[in-house]
CSV table of C-alpha atoms in Angstrom, one decimal:
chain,number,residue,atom,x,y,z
A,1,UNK,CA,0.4,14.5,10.1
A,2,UNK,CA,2.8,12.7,7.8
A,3,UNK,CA,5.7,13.8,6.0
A,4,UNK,CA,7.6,12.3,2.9
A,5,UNK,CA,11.2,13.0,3.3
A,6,UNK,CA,13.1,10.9,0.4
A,7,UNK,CA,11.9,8.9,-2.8
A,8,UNK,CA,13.4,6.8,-5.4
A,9,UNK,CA,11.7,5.7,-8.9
A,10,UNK,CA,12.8,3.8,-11.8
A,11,UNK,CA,12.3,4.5,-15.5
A,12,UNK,CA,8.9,2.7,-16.4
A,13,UNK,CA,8.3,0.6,-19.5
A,14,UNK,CA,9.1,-3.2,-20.9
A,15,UNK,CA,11.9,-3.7,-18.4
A,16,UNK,CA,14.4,-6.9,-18.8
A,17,UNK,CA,15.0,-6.5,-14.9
A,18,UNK,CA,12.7,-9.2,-12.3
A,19,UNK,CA,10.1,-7.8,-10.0
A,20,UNK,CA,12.9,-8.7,-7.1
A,21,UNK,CA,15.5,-6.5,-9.1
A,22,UNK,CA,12.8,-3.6,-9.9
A,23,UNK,CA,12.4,-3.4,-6.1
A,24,UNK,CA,15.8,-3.8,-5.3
A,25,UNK,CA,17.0,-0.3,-7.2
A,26,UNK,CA,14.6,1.8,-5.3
A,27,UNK,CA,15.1,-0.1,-2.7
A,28,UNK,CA,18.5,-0.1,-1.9
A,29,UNK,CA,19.3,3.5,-2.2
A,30,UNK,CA,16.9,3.9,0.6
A,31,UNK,CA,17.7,1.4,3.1
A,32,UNK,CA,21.6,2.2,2.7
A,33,UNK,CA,20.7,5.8,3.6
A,34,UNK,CA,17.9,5.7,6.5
A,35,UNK,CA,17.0,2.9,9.6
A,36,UNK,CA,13.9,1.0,8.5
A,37,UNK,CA,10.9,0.1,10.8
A,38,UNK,CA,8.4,-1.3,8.6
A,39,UNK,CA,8.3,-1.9,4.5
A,40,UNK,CA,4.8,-1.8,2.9
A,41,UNK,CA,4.9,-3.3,-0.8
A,42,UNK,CA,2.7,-2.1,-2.9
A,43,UNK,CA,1.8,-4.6,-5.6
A,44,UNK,CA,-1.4,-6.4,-7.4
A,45,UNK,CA,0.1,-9.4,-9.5
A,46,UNK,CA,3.2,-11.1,-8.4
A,47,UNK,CA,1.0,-14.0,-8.3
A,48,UNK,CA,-1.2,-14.1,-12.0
A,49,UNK,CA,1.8,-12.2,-13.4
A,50,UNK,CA,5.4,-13.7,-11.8
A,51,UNK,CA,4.0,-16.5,-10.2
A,52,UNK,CA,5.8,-14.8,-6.9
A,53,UNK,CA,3.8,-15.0,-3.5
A,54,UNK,CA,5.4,-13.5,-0.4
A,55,UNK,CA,6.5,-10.6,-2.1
A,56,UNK,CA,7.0,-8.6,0.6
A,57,UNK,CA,9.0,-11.3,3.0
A,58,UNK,CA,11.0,-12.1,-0.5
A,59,UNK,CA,11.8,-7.9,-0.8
A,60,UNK,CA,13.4,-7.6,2.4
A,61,UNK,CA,15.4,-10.1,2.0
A,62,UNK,CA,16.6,-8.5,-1.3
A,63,UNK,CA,16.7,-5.5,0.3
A,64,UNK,CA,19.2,-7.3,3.2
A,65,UNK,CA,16.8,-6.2,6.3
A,66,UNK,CA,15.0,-9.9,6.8
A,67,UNK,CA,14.1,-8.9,10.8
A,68,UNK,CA,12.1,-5.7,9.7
A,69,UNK,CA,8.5,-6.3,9.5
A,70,UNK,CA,6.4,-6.0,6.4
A,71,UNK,CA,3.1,-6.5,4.4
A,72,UNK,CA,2.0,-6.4,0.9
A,73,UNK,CA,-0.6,-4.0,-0.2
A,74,UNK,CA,-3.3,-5.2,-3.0
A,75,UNK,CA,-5.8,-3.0,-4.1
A,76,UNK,CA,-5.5,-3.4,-7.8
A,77,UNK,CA,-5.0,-0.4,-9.6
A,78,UNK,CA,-5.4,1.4,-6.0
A,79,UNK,CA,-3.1,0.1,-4.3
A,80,UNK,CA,-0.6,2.9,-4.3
A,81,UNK,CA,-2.6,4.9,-2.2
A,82,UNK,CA,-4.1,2.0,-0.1
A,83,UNK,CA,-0.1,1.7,0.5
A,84,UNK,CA,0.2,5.7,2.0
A,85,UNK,CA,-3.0,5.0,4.0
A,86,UNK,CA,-1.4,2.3,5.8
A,87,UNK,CA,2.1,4.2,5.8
A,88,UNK,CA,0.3,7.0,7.8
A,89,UNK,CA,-1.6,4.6,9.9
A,90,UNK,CA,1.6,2.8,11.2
A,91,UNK,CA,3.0,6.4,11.5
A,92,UNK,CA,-0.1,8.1,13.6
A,93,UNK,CA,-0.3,5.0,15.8
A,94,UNK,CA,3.8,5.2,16.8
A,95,UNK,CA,4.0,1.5,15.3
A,96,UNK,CA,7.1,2.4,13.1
A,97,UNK,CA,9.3,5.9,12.5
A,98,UNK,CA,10.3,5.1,9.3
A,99,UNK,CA,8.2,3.4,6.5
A,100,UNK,CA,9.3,2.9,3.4
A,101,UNK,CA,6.7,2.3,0.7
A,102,UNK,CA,7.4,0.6,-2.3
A,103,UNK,CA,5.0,0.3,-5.3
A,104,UNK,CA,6.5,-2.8,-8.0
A,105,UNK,CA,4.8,-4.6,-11.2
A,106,UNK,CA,6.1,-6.6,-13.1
A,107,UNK,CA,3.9,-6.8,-16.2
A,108,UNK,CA,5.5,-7.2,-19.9
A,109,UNK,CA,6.1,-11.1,-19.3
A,110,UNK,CA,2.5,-11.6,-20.8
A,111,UNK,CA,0.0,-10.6,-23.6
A,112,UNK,CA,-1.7,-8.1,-23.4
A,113,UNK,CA,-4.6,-10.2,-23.7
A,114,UNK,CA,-3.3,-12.1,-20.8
A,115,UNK,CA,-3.0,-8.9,-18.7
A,116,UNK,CA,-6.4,-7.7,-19.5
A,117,UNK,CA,-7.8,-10.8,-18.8
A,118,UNK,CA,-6.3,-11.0,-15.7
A,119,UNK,CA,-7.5,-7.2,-14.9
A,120,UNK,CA,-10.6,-8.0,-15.9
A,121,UNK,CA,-11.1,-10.4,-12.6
A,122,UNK,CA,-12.2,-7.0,-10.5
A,123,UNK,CA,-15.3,-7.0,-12.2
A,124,UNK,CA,-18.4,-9.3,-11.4
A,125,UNK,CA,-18.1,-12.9,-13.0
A,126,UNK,CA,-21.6,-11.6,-15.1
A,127,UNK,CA,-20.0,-8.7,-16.3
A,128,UNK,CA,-17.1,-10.3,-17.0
A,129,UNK,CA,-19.0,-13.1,-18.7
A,130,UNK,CA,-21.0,-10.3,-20.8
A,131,UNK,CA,-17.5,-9.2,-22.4
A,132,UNK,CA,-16.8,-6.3,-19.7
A,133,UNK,CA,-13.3,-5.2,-19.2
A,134,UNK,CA,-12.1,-2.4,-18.1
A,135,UNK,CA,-10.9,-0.8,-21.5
A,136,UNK,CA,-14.7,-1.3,-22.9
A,137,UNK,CA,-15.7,0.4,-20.4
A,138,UNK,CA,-13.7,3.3,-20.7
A,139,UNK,CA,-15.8,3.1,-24.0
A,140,UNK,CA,-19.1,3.3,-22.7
A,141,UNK,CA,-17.9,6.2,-20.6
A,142,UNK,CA,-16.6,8.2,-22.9
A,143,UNK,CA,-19.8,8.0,-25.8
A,144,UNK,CA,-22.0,8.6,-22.7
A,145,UNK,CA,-20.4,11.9,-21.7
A,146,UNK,CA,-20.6,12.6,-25.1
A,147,UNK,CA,-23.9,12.4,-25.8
A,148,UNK,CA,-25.1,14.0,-22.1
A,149,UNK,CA,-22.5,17.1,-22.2
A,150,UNK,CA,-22.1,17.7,-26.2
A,151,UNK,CA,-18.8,16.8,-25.9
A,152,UNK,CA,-16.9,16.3,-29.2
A,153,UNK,CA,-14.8,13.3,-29.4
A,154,UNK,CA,-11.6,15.4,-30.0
A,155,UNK,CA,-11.9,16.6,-26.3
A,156,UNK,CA,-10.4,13.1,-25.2
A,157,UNK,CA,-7.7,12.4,-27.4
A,158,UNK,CA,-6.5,16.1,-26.2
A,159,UNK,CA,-5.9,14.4,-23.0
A,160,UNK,CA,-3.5,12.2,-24.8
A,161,UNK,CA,-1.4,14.9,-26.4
A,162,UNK,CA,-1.7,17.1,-23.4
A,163,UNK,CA,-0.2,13.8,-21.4
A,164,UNK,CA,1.9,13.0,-24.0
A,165,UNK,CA,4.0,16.2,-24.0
A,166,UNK,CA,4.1,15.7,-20.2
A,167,UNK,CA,5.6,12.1,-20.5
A,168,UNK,CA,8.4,13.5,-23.0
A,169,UNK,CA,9.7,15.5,-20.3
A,170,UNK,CA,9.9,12.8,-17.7
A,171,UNK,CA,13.0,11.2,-18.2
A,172,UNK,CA,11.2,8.1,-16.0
A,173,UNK,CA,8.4,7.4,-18.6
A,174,UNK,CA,7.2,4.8,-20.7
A,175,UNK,CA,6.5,6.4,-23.5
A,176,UNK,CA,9.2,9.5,-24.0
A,177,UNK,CA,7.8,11.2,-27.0
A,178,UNK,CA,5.1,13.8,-28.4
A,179,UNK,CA,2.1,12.9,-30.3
A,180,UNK,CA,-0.4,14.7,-32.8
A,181,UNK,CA,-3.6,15.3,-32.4
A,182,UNK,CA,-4.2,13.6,-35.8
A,183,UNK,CA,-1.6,11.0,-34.6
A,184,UNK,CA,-4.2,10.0,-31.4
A,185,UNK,CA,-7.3,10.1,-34.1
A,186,UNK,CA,-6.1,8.1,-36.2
A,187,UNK,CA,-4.4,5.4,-34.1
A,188,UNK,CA,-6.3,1.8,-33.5
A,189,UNK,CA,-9.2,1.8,-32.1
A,190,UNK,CA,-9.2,0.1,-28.9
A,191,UNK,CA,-12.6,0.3,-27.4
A,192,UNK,CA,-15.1,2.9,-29.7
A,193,UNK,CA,-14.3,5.4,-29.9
A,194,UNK,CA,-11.0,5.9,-27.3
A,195,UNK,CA,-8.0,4.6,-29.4
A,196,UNK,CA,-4.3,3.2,-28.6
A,197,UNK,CA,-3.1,6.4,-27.5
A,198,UNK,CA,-6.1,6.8,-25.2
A,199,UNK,CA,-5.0,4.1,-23.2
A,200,UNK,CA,-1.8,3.8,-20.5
A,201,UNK,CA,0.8,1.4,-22.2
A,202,UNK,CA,1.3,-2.1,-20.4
A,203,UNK,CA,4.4,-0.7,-18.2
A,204,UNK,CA,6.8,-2.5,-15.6
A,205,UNK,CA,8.8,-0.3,-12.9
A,206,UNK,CA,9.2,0.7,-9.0
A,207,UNK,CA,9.2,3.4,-6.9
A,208,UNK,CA,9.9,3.8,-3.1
A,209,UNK,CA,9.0,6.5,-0.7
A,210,UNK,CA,10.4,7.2,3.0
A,211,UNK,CA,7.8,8.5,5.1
A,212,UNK,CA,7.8,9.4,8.4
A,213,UNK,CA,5.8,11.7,11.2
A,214,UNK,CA,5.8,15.6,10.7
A,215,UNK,CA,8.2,16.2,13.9
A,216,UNK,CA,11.0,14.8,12.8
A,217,UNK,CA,10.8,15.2,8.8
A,218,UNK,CA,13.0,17.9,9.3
A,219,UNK,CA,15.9,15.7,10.9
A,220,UNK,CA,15.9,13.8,7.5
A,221,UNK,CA,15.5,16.7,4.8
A,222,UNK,CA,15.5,20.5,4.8
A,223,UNK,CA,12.6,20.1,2.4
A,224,UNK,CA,9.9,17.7,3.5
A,225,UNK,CA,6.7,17.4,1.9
A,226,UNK,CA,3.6,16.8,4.1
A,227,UNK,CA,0.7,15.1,3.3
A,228,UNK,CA,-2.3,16.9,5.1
A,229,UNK,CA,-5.2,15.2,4.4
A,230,UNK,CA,-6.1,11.8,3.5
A,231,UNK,CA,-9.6,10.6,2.1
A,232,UNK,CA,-10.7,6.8,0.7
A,233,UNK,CA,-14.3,5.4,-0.1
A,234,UNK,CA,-15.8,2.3,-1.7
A,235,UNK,CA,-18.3,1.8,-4.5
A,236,UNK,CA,-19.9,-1.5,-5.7
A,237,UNK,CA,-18.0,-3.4,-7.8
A,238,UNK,CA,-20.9,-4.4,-10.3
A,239,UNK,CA,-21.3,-1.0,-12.7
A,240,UNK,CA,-24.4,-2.7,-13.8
A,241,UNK,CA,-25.9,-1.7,-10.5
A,242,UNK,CA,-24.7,1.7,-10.5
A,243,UNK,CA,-27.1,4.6,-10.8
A,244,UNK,CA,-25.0,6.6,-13.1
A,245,UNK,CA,-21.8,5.3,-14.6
A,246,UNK,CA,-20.5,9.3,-15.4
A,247,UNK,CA,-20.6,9.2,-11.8
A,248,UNK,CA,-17.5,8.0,-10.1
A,249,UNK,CA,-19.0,7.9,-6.0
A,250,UNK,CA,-16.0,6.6,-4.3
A,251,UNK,CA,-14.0,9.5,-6.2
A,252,UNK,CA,-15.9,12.3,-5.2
A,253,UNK,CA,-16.3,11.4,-1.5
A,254,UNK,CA,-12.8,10.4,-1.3
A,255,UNK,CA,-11.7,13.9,-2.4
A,256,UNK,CA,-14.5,15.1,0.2
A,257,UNK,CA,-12.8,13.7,2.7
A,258,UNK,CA,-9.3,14.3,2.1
A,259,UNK,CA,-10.3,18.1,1.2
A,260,UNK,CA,-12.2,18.4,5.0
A,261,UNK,CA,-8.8,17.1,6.1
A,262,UNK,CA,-6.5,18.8,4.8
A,263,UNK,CA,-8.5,22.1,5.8
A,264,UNK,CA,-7.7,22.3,1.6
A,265,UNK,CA,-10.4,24.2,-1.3
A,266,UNK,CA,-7.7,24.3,-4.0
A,267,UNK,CA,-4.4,22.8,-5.0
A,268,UNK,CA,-2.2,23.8,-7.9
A,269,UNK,CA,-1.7,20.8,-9.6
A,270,UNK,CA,-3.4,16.8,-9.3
A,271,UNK,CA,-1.9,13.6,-10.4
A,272,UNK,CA,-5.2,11.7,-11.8
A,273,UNK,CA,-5.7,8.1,-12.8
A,274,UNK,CA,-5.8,8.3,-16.4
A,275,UNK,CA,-6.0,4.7,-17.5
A,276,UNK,CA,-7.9,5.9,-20.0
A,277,UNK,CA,-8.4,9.8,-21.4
A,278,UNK,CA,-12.1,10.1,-20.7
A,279,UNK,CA,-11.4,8.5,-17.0
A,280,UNK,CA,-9.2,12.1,-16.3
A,281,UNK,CA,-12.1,14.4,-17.2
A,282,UNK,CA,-14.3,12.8,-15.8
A,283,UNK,CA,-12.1,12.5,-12.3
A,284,UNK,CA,-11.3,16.3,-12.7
A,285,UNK,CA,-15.2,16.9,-12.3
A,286,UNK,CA,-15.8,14.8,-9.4
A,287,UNK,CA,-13.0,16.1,-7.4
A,288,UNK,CA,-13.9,19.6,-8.0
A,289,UNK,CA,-11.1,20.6,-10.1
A,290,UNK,CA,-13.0,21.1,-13.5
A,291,UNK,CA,-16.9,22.2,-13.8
A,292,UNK,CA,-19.2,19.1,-14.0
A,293,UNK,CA,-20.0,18.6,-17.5
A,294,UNK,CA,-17.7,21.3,-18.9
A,295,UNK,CA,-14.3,19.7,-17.6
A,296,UNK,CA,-13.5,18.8,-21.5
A,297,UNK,CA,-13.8,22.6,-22.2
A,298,UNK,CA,-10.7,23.3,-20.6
A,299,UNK,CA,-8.4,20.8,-23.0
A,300,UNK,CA,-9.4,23.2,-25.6
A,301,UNK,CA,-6.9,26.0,-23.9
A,302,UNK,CA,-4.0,25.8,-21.6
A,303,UNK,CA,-6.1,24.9,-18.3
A,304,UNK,CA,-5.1,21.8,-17.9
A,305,UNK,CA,-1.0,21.9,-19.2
A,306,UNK,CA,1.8,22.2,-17.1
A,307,UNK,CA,1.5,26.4,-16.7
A,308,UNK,CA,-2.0,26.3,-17.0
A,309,UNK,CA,-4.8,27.5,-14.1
A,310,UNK,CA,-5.2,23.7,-12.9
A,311,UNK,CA,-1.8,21.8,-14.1
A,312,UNK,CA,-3.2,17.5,-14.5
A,313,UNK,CA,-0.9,14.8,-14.7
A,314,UNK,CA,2.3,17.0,-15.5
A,315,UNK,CA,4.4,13.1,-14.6
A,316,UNK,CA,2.6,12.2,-18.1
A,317,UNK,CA,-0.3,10.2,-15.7
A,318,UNK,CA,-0.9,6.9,-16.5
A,319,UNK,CA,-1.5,7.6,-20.1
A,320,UNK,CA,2.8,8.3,-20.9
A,321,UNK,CA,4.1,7.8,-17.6
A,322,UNK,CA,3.2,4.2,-17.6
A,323,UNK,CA,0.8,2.1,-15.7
A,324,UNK,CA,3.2,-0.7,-13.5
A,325,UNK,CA,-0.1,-1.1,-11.4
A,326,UNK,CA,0.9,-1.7,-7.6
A,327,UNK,CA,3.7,1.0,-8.6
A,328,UNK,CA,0.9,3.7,-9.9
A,329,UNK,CA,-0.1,5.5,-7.0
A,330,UNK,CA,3.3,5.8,-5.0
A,331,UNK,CA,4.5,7.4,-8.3
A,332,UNK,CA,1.7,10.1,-8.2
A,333,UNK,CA,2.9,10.9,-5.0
A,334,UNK,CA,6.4,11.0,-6.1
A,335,UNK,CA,5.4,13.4,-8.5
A,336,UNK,CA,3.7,15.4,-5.4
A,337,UNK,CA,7.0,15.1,-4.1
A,338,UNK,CA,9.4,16.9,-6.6
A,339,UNK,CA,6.7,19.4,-7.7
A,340,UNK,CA,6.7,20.5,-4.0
A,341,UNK,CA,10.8,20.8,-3.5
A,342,UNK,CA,11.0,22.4,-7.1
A,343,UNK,CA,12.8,19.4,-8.2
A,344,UNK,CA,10.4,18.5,-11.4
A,345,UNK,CA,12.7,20.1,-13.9
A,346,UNK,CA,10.9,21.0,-16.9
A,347,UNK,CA,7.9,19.9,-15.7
A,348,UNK,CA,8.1,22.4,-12.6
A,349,UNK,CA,4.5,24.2,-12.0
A,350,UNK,CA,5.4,27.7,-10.9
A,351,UNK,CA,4.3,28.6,-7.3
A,352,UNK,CA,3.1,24.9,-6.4
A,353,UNK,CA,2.2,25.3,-2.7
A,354,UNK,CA,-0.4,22.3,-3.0
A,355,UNK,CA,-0.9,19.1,-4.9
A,356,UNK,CA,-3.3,16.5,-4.9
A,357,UNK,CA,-3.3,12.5,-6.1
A,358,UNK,CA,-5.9,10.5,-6.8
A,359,UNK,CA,-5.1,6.6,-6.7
A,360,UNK,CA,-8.4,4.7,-8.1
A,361,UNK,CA,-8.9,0.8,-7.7
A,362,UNK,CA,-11.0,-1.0,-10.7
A,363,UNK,CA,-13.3,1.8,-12.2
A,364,UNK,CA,-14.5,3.5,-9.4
A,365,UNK,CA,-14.8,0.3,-7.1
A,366,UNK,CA,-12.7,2.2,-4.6
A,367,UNK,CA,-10.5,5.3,-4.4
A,368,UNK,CA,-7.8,7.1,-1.7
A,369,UNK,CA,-7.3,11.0,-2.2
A,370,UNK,CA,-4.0,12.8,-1.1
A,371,UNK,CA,-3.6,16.1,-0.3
A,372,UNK,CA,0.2,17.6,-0.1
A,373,UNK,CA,1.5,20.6,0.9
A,374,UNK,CA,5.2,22.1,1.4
A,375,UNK,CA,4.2,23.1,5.1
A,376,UNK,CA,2.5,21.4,7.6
């Protein structure tokens, strides 16, 4: 078993800062502290984005530890988790002591056309080709679930205000601020019928995480957090060959996995990837913590809120936290972190003994479960 024992994020949003200098202030505070054996990089688009490749020999030189070995992580929107994995792989082999992940994207210096575009380039050239992107399919999710659950179509943009009240409390979010339910309605429509506050902003930001093995966690911190199971899986890439597309496969039997692990049934609260609103129900069903087909019940009541029976996305998710992709997952387990030391603030769940993260590459094309717990 693993251990997190120290963390460092910056706020997320349009940020003036490079990639390089994003890294560098998580970075820094980290390597000045602690003796590094191996840096993992979590990122997706240094090169379509920043026109940067070598990120990860170029960080530790920023960083000012050039002889320690490292390796960039790309799993698009997954590759926060893909990052732990290997963390605890390095870790459970005895490669390394000390691993510090860092998640960084650097986004805002294009369109959003541009970024989606370049998204986009997970999918199948044919999809692609038909008009796919990952936003219209959010879409066709969401009128699907409607029509096969009786779902209303307030149920999702209740995931935005839930997330948005969240975000307002994370003094690291994008977007810092409460919105209506009426405000959600009645914003643009992106992709019919999820609208602009259905969807995670186009975010830049870091974060960094020092990980090491359970035995010596408590020679770095009196309050370690332990990550006690571990799942991933893969789906195909093409949804057009999918049986169902309300069925997210690698999700499910990721959370299988890292359930069976962890020797876990239920946590207390899960970081989900909400690139869009419908994406978090329908995670919350696959992973067992909301009833399939009734998960939108519970954003009708206090279920899902920060003092709720099954607290989701208290960070804000992706929705308000901000979606800096490569930076994503380390920051849900960031979140895992503070929940777990009581360090959350005002987003604090009461009694958190257990969290969960879900870091999800493309939609659905892969996906790496965490389980965390304040013991061993």
């Amino acid at each position: 078993m693993v251990a997190i024992v120290d963390g460092s994020i910056t706020k997320f949003g349009k940020r003036k800062e490079s990639l390089l200098q994003l890294i560098s202030e998580v970075g820094i505070p980290l390597v000045k502290k602690y003796e590094i054996d191996f840096v993992i990089v979590s990122n997706t688009y240094s090169g379509e984005l920043n026109s940067i490749s070598g990120l990860n020999n170029l960080a530790t030189t920023y960083l000012g530890i050039d002889k320690v070995p490292s390796i960039r992580v790309d799993n698009t929107s997954g590759s926060g988790g893909s990052a732990l994995l290997v963390a605890k792989s390095l870790l459970d082999s005895k490669m390394a002591n000390t691993v510090l992940v860092i998640g960084a994207e650097k986004m805002s210096e294009k369109s959003t056309k541009q970024v989606t575009s370049v998204i986009a380039s997970l999918l199948p050239r044919e999809e692609r080709m038909a008009g796919l992107t990952l936003p219209s399919l959010a879409g066709l999710l969401s009128k699907e679930y409607m029509k096969r659950y009786d779902a209303p179509r307030e149920a999702f943009a209740r995931v935005a205000v839930k997330n948005h009240h969240n975000g307002s409390l994370n003094p690291y979010a994008h977007v810092q601020k409460e919105v209506s339910l009426e405000e959600v309605l009645k914003s643009p429509v992106i992709a019919d019928p999820l609208t602009l506050y259905e969807f995670t902003p186009i975010s830049d930001g870091a974060c960094a995480l020092l990980m090491v093995r359970s035995e010596d966690s408590y020679s770095f911190t009196k309050k370690p957090v332990f990550i006690k199971g571990i799942g991933t899986a893969s789906d195909t890439s093409s949804i057009s060959e999918r049986e169902n597309i309300l069925s997210l496969n690698s999700v499910r039997n990721a959370g299988v996995i890292a359930k069976k692990t962890a020797k876990v049934e239920k946590v207390d609260f899960a970081e989900l990837h909400d690139m869009s609103t419908v994406l978090e129900i329908v995670q919350a069903e696959e992973l067992g913590l909301l009833k399939k087909g009734e998960g939108w019940k519970a954003y009708f009541d206090t279920v899902t809120e920060i003092n709720g029976e099954m607290p989701i996305n208290t960070s804000g998710g992706l929705n308000s936290k901000g979606h800096p992709i490569g930076a994503s997952g380390v920051a849900q387990a960031y979140e895992a972190f503070l929940q777990l030391r009581r360090e959350a603030g005002q987003r604090q769940v009461k009694d958190a003994r257990t969290g969960l993260s879900l870091s999800m590459a493309g939609f659905g094309n892969s996906a790496t479960v965490l389980i965390y717990g304040e013991e061993p």
